[in-house]
Coordinates of N, CA and C and ligand atoms in Angstrom, one line a residue:
X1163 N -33.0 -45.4 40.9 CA -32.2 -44.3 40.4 C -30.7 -44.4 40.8
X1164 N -29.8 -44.1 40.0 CA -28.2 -44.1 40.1 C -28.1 -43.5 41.7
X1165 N -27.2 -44.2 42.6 CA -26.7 -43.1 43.0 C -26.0 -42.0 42.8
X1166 N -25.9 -40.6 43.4 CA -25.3 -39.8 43.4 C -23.6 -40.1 43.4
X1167 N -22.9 -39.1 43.0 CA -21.6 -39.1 43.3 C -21.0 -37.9 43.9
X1168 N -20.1 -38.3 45.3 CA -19.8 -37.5 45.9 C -18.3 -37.1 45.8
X1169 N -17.7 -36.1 45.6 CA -16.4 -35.8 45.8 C -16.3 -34.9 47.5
X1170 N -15.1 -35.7 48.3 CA -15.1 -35.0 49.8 C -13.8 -34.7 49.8
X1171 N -13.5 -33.1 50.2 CA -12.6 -32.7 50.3 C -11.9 -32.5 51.9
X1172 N -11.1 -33.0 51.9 CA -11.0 -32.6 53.6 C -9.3 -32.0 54.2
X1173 N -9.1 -31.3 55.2 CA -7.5 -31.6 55.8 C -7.0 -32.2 56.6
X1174 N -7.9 -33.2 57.5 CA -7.6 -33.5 58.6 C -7.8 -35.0 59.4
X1175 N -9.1 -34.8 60.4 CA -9.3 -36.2 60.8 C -10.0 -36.6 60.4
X1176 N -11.3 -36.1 59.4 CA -12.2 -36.8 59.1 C -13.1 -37.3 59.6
X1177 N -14.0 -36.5 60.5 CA -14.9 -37.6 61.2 C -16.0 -37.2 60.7
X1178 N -16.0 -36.4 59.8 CA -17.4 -35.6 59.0 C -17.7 -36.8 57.6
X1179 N -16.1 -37.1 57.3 CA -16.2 -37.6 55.7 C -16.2 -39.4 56.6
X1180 N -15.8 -39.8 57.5 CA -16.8 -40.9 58.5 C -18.0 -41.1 58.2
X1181 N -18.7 -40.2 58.5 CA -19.8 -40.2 58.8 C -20.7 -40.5 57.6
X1182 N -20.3 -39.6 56.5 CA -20.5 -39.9 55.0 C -20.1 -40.9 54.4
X1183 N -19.4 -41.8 54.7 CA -19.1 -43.3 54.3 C -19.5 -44.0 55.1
X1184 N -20.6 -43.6 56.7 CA -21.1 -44.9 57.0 C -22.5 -44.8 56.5
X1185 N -22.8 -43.4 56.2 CA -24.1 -43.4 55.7 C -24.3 -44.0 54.0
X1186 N -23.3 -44.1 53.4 CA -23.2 -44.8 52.3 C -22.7 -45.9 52.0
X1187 N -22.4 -46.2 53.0 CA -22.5 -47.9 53.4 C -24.2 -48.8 53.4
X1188 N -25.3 -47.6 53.8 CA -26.7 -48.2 53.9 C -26.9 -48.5 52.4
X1189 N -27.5 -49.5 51.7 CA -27.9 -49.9 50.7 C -28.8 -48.7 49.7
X1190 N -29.7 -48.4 51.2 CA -30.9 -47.1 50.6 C -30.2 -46.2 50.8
X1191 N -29.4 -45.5 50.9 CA -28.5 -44.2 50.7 C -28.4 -43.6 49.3
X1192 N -29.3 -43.0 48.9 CA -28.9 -41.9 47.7 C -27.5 -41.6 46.7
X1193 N -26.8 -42.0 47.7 CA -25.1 -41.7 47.1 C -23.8 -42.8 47.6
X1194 N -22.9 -42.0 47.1 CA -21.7 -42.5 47.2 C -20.5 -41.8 47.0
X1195 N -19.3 -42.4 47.3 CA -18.1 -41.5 47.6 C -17.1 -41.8 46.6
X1196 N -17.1 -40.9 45.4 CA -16.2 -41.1 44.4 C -14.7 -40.8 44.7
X1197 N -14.6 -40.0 45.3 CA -13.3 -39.3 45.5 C -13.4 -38.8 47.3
X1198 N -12.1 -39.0 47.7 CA -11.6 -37.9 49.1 C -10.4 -37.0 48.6
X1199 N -10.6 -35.9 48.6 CA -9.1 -34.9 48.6 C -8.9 -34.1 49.3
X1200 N -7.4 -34.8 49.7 CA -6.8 -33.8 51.1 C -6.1 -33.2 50.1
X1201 N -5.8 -31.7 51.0 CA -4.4 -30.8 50.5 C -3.6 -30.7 51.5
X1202 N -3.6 -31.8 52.7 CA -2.4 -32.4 53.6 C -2.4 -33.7 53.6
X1203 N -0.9 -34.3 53.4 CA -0.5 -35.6 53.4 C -0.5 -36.2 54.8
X1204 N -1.1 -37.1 54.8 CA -0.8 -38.2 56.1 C -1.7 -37.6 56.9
X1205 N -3.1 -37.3 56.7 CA -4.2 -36.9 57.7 C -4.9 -38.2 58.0
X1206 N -5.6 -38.0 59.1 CA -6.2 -39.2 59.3 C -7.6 -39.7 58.4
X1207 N -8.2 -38.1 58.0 CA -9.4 -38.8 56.9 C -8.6 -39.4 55.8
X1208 N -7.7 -39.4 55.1 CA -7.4 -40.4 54.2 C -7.3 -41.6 54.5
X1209 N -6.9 -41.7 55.9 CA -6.8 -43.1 56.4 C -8.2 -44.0 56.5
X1210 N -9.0 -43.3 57.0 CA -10.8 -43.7 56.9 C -10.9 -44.1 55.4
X1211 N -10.3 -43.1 54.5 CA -10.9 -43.4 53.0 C -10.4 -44.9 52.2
X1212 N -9.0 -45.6 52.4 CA -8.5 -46.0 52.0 C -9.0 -47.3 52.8
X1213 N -9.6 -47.1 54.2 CA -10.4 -48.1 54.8 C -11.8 -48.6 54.0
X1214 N -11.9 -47.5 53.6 CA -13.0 -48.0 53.0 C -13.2 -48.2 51.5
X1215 N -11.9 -48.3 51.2 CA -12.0 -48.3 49.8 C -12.1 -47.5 49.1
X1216 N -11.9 -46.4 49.0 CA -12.5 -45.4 48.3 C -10.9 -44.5 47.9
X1217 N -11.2 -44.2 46.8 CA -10.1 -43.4 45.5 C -9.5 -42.0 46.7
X1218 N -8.3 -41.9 46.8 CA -7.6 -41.3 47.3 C -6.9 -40.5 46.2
X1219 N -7.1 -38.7 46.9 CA -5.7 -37.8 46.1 C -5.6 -37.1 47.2
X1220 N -3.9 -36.6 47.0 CA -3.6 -35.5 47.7 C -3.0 -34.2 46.9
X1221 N -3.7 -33.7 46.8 CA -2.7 -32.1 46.5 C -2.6 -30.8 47.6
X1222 N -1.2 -30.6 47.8 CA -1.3 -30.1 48.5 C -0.8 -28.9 48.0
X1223 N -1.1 -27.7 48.9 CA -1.1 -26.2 47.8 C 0.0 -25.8 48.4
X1224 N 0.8 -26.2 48.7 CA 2.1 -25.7 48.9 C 3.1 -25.7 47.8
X1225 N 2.7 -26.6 47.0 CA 3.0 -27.2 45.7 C 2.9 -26.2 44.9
X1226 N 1.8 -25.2 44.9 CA 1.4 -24.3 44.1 C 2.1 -22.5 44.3
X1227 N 2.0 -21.8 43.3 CA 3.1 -20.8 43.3 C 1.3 -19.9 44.0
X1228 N 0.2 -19.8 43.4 CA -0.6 -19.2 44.2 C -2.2 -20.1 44.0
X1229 N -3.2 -19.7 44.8 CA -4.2 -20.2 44.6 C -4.9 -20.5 43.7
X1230 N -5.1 -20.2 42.6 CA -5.8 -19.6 41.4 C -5.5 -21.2 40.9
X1231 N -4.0 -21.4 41.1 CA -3.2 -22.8 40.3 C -3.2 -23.8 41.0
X1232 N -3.3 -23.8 42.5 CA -3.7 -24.9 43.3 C -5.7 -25.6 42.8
X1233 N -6.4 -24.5 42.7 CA -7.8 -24.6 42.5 C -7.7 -25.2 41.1
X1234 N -6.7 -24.7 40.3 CA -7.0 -25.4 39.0 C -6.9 -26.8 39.3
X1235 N -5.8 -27.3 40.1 CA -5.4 -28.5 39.9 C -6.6 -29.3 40.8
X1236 N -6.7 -28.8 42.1 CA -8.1 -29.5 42.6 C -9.2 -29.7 41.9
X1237 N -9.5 -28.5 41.0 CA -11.0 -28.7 39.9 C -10.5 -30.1 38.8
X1238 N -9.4 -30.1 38.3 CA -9.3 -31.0 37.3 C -9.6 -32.2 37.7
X1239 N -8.9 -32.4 39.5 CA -8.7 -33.4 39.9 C -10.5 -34.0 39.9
X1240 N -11.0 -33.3 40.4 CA -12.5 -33.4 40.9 C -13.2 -34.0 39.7
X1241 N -13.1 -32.7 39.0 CA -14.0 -33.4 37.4 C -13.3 -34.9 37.3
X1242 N -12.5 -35.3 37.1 CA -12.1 -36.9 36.9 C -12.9 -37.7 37.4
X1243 N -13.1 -37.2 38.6 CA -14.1 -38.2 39.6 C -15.6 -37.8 39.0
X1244 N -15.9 -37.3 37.8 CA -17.6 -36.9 37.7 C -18.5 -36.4 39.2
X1245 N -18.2 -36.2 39.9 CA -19.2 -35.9 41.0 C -20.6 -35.1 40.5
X1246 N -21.5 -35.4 41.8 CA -22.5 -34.6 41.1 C -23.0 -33.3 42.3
X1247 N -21.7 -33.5 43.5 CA -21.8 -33.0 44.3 C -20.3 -33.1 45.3
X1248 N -19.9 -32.1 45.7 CA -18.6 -31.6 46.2 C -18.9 -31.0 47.9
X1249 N -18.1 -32.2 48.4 CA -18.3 -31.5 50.1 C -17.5 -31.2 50.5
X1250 N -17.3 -30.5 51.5 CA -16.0 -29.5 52.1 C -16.4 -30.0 53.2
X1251 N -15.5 -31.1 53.8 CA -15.8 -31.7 55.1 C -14.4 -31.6 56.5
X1252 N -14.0 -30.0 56.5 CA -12.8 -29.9 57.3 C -11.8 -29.6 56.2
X1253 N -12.8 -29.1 55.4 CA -11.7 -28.8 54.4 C -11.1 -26.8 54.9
X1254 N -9.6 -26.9 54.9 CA -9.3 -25.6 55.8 C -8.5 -24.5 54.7
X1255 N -9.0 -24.7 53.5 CA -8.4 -23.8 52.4 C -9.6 -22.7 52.4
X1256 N -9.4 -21.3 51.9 CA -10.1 -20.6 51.4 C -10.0 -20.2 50.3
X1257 N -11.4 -20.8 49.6 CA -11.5 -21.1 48.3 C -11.8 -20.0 47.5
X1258 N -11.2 -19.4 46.1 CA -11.8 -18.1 45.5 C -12.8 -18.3 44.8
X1259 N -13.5 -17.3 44.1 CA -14.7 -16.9 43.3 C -14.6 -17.9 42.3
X1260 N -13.6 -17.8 41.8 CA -13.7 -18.6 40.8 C -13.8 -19.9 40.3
X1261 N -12.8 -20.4 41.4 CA -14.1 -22.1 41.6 C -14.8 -22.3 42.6
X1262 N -15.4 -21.1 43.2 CA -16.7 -21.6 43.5 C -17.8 -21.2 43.0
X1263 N -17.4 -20.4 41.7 CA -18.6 -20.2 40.3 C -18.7 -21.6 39.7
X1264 N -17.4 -22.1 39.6 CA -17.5 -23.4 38.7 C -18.7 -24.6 39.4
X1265 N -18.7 -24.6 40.6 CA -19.2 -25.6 41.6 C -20.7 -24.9 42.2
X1266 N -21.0 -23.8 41.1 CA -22.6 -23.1 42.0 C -23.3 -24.2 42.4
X1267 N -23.8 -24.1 43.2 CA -24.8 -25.3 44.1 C -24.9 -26.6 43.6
X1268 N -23.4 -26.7 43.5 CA -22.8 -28.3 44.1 C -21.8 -28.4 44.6
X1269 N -21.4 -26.9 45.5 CA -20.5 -27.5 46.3 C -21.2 -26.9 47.8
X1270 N -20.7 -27.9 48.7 CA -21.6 -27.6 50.1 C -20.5 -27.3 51.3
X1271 N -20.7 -27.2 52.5 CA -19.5 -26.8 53.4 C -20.2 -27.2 55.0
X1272 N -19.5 -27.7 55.2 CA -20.4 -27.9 56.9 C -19.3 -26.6 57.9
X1273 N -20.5 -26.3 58.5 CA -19.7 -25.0 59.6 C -19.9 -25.2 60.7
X1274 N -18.8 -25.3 61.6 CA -19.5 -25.6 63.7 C -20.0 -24.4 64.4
X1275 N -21.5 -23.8 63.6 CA -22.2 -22.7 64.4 C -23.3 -22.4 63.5
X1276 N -24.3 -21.8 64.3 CA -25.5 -21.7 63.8 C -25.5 -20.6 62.5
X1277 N -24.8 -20.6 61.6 CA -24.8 -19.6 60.8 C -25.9 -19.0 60.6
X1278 N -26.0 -17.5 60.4 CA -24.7 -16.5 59.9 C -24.1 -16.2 61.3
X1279 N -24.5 -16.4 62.2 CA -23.5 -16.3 63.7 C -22.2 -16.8 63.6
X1280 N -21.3 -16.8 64.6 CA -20.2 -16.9 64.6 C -19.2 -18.0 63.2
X1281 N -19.0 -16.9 62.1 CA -18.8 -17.3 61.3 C -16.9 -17.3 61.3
X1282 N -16.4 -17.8 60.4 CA -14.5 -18.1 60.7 C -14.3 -19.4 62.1
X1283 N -12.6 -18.9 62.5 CA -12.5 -19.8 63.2 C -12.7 -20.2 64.8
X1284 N -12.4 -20.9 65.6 CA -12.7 -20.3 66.9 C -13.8 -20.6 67.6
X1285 N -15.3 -21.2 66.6 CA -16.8 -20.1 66.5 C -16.7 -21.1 68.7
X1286 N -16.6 -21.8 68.7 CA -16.8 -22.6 70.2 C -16.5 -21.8 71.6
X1287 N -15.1 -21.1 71.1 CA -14.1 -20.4 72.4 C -15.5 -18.9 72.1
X1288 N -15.7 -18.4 70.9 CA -17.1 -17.4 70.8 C -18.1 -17.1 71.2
X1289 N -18.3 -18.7 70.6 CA -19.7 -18.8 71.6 C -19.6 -18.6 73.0
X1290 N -19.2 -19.7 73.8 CA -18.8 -19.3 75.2 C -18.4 -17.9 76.0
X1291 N -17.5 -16.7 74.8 CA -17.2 -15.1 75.0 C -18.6 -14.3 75.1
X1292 N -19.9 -15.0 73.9 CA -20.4 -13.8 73.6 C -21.6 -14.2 74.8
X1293 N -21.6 -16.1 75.5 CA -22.5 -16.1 76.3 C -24.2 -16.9 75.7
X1294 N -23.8 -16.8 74.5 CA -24.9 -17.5 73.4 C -25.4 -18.6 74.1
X1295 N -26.8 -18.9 74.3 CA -27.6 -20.1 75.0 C -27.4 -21.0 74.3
X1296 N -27.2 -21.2 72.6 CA -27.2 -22.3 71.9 C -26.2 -22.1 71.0
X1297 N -25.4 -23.3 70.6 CA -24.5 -23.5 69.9 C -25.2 -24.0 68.8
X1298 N -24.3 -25.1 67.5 CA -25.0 -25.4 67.0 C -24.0 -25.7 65.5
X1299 N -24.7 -26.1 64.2 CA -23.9 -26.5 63.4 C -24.6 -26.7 61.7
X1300 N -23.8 -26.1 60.9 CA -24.8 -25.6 59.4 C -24.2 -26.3 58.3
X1301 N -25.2 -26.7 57.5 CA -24.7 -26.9 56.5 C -25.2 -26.0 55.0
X1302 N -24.8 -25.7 54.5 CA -24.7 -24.9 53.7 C -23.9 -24.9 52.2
X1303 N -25.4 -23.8 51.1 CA -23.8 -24.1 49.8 C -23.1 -22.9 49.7
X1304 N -22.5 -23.1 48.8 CA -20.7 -22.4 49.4 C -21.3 -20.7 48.2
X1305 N -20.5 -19.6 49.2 CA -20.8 -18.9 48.1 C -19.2 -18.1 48.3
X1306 N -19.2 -17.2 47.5 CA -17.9 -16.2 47.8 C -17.3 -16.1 49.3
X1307 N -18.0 -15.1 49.9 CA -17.6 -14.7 51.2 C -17.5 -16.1 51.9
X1308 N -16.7 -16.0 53.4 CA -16.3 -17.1 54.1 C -17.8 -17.5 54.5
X1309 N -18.1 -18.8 54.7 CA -19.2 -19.0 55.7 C -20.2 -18.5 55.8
X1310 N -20.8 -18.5 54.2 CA -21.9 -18.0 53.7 C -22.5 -18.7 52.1
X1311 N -23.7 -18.6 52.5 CA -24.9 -19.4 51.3 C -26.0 -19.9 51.8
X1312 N -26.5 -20.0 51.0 CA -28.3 -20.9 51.3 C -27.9 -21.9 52.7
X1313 N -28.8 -21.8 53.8 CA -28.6 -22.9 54.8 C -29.4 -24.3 54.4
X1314 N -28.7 -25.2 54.7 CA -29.6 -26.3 53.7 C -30.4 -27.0 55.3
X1315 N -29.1 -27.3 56.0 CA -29.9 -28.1 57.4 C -29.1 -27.5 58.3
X1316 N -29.8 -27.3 59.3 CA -29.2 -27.2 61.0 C -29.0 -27.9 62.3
X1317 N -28.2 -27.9 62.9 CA -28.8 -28.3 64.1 C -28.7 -27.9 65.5
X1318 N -29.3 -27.8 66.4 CA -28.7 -26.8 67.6 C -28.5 -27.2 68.5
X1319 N -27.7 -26.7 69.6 CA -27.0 -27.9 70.8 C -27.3 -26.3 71.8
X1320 N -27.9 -26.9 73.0 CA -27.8 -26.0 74.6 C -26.3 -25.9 74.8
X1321 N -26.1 -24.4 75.2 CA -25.3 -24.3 75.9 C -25.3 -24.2 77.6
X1322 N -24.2 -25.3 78.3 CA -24.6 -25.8 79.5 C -23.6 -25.0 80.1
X1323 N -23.7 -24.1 81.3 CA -23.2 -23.3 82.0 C -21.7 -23.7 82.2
X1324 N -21.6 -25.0 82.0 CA -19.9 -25.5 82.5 C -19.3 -25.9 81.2
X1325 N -20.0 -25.6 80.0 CA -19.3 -26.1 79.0 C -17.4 -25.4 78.7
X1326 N -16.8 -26.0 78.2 CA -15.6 -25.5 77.8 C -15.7 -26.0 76.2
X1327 N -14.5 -25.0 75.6 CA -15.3 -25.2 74.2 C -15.1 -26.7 73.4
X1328 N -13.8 -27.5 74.4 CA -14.0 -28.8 74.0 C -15.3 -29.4 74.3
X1329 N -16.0 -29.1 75.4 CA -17.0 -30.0 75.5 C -18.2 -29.7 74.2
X1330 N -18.1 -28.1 74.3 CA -19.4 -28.0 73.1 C -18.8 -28.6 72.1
X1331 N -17.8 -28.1 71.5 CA -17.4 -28.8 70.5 C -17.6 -30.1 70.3
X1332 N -17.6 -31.0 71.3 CA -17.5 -32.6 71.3 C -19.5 -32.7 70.9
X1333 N -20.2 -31.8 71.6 CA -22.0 -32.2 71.2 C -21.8 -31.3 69.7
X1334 N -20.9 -30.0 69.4 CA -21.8 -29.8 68.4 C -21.1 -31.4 67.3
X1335 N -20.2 -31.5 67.3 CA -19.5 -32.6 66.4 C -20.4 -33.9 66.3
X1336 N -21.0 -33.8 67.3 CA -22.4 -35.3 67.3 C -23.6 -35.0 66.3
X1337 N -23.9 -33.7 66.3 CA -25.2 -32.9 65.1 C -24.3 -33.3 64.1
X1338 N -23.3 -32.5 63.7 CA -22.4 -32.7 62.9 C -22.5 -33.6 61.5
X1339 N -22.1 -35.2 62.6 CA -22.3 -36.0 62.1 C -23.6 -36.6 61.8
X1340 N -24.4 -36.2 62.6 CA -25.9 -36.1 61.9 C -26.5 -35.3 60.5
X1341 N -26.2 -34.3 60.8 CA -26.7 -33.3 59.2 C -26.6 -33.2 58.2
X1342 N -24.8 -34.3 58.4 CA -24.1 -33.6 57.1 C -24.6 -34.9 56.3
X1343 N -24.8 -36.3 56.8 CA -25.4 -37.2 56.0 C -26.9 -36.8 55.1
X1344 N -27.7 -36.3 56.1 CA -29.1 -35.6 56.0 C -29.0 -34.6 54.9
X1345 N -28.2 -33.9 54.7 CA -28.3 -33.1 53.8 C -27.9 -33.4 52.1
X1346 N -26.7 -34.7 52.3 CA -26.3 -35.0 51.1 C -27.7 -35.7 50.9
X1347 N -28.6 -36.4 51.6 CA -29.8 -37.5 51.7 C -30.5 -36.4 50.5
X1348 N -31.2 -35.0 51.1 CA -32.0 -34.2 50.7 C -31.8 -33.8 49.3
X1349 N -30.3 -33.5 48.8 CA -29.9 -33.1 48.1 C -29.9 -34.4 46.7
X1350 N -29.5 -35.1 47.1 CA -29.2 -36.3 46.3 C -30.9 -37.2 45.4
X1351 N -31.8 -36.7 46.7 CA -33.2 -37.4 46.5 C -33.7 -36.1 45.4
X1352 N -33.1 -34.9 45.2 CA -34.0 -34.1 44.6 C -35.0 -33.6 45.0
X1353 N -35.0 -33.0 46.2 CA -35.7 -32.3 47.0 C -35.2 -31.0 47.3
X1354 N -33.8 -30.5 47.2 CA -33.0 -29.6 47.4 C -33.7 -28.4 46.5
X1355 N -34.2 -26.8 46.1 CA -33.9 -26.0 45.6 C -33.4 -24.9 46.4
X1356 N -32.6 -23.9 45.5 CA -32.6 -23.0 45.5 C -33.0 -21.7 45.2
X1357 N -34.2 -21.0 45.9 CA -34.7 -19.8 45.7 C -34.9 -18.8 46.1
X1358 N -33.8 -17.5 45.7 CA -33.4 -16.8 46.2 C -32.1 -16.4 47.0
X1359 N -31.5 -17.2 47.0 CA -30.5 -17.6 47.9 C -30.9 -18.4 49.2
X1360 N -32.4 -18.6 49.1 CA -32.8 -19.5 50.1 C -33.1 -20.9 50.2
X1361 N -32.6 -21.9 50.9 CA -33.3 -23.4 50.3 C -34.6 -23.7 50.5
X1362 N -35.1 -24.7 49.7 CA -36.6 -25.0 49.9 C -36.4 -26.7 49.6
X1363 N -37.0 -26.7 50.5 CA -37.1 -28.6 50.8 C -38.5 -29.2 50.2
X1364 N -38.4 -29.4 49.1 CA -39.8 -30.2 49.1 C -40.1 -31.6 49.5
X1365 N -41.7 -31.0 49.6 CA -41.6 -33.0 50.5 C -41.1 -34.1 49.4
X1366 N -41.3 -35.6 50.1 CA -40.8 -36.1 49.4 C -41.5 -36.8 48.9
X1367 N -41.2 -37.6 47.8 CA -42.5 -38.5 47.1 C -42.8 -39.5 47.2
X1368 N -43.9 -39.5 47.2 CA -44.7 -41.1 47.8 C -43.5 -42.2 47.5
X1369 N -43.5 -43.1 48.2 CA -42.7 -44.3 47.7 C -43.7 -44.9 46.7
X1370 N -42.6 -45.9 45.4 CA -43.6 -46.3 44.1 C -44.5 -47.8 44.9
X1371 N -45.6 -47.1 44.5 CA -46.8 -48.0 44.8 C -47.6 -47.7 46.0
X1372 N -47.2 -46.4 46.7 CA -48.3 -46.1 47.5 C -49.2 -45.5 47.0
X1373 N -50.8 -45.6 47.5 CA -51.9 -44.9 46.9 C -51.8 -43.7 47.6
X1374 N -52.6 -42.8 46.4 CA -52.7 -41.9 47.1 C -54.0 -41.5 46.8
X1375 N -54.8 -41.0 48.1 CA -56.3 -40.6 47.9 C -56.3 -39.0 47.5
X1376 N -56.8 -38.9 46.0 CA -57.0 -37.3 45.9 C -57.7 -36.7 46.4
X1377 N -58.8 -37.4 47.5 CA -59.9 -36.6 48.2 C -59.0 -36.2 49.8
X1378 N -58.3 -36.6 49.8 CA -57.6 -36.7 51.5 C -56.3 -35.9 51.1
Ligands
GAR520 C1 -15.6 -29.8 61.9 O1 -16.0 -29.5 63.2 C2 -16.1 -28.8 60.9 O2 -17.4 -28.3 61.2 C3 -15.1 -27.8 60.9 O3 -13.8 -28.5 61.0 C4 -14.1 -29.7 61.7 C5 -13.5 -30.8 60.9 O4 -13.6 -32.0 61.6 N1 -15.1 -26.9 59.8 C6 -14.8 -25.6 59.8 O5 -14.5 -25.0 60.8 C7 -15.0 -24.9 58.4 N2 -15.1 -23.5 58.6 P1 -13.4 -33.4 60.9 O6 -12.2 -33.3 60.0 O7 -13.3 -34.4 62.0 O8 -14.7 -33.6 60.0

């Protein structure tokens, strides 16, 4: 089967959209990385992208007189790249209704917290405030409101009596980089639905040429 095509949006260092180019480095990897777009110049995930070969844009919305026109120009940019799937990997815009109608359940968002808990920014210095035993890290598709939609995968990290929020931060960022590969994996293989606003994972299918006993 083709692989998938990924568009990754990001603003920063990139260790999410890393992670996604080393997992698409494996041969058996479901996908690939058509596009990275920053809406800041001279971040370090571009620098990852261009290491790895992969199609570089920057638009940055400062450029833009308001959002509505910045989003246009990111949607154009995006469709160019055909994606068949749009990741928000540190990406620090807040995106309107309107393209994220265009993008219904293809575009995804990784969050550093067990959503719907500590949702916006901060969620680390939070957790630690509200005392929460477990931290943790979501991936999710994108809907209107901030830091909300179907959870696709999770993962959850102890919270250790001496943590500071760099430290949690530093284990949830290790899930992190775990999930977010796992989820494009799920999504890409066609196991991903959406029902009800809830995900449903189906299993996956025999590899071709395994038997299968209909008595068993
Ligand atoms: C990650 O921790 C990601 O979960 C978070 O920004 C960081 C980006 O790091 N995203 C959000 O807070 C979105 N609400 P990275 O640039 O190294 O991937």
């Amino acid at each position: 089967m083709a692989r998938q095509k990924l568009a990754v949006l990001i603003s920063g260092r990139g260790s999410n959209l890393q992670s996604l180019i080393d997992a698409c480095a494996a041969p058996d990897f479901p996908a690939e990385i058509a596009l990275v777009l920053s809406n800041v110049e001279g971040v370090q995930g571009l620098e990852r992208a261009r290491k790895a070969k992969i199609q570089t844009s920057v638009i940055s919305h400062r450029d833009f007189a308001d959002r509505a026109s910045f989003e246009d120009a990111i949607h154009e940019r995006i469709l160019g790249a055909r994606p068949d799937l749009v990741c928000l990997a540190g990406f620090m815009r807040i995106l309107t209704d309107g393209f994220i109608k265009r993008w219904n359940n293809r575009l995804i968002n990784i969050h550093p917290s067990l959503l719907p808990a500590f949702r916006g920014l901060h969620t680390h210095e939070r957790v630690l405030e509200a005392g929460a035993r477990f931290a943790g890290c979501t991936i999710h598709f994108v809907r209107p409101a901030m830091d909300d939609g179907p959870i696709i995968v999770q993962a959850a990290v102890p919270v250790r009596a001496d943590d500071t929020p760099d430290t949690l931060a530093a284990r949830v960022l290790e899930q992190e980089h775990k999930i977010y590969p796992l989820a494009v994996r799920l999504i890409a293989d066609g196991r991903v639905r959406v029902v009800g606003e809830r995900v449903l994972i189906e299993r996956a299918a025999p590899a071709e040429g395994t038997l299968i006993n209909p008595a068993g």
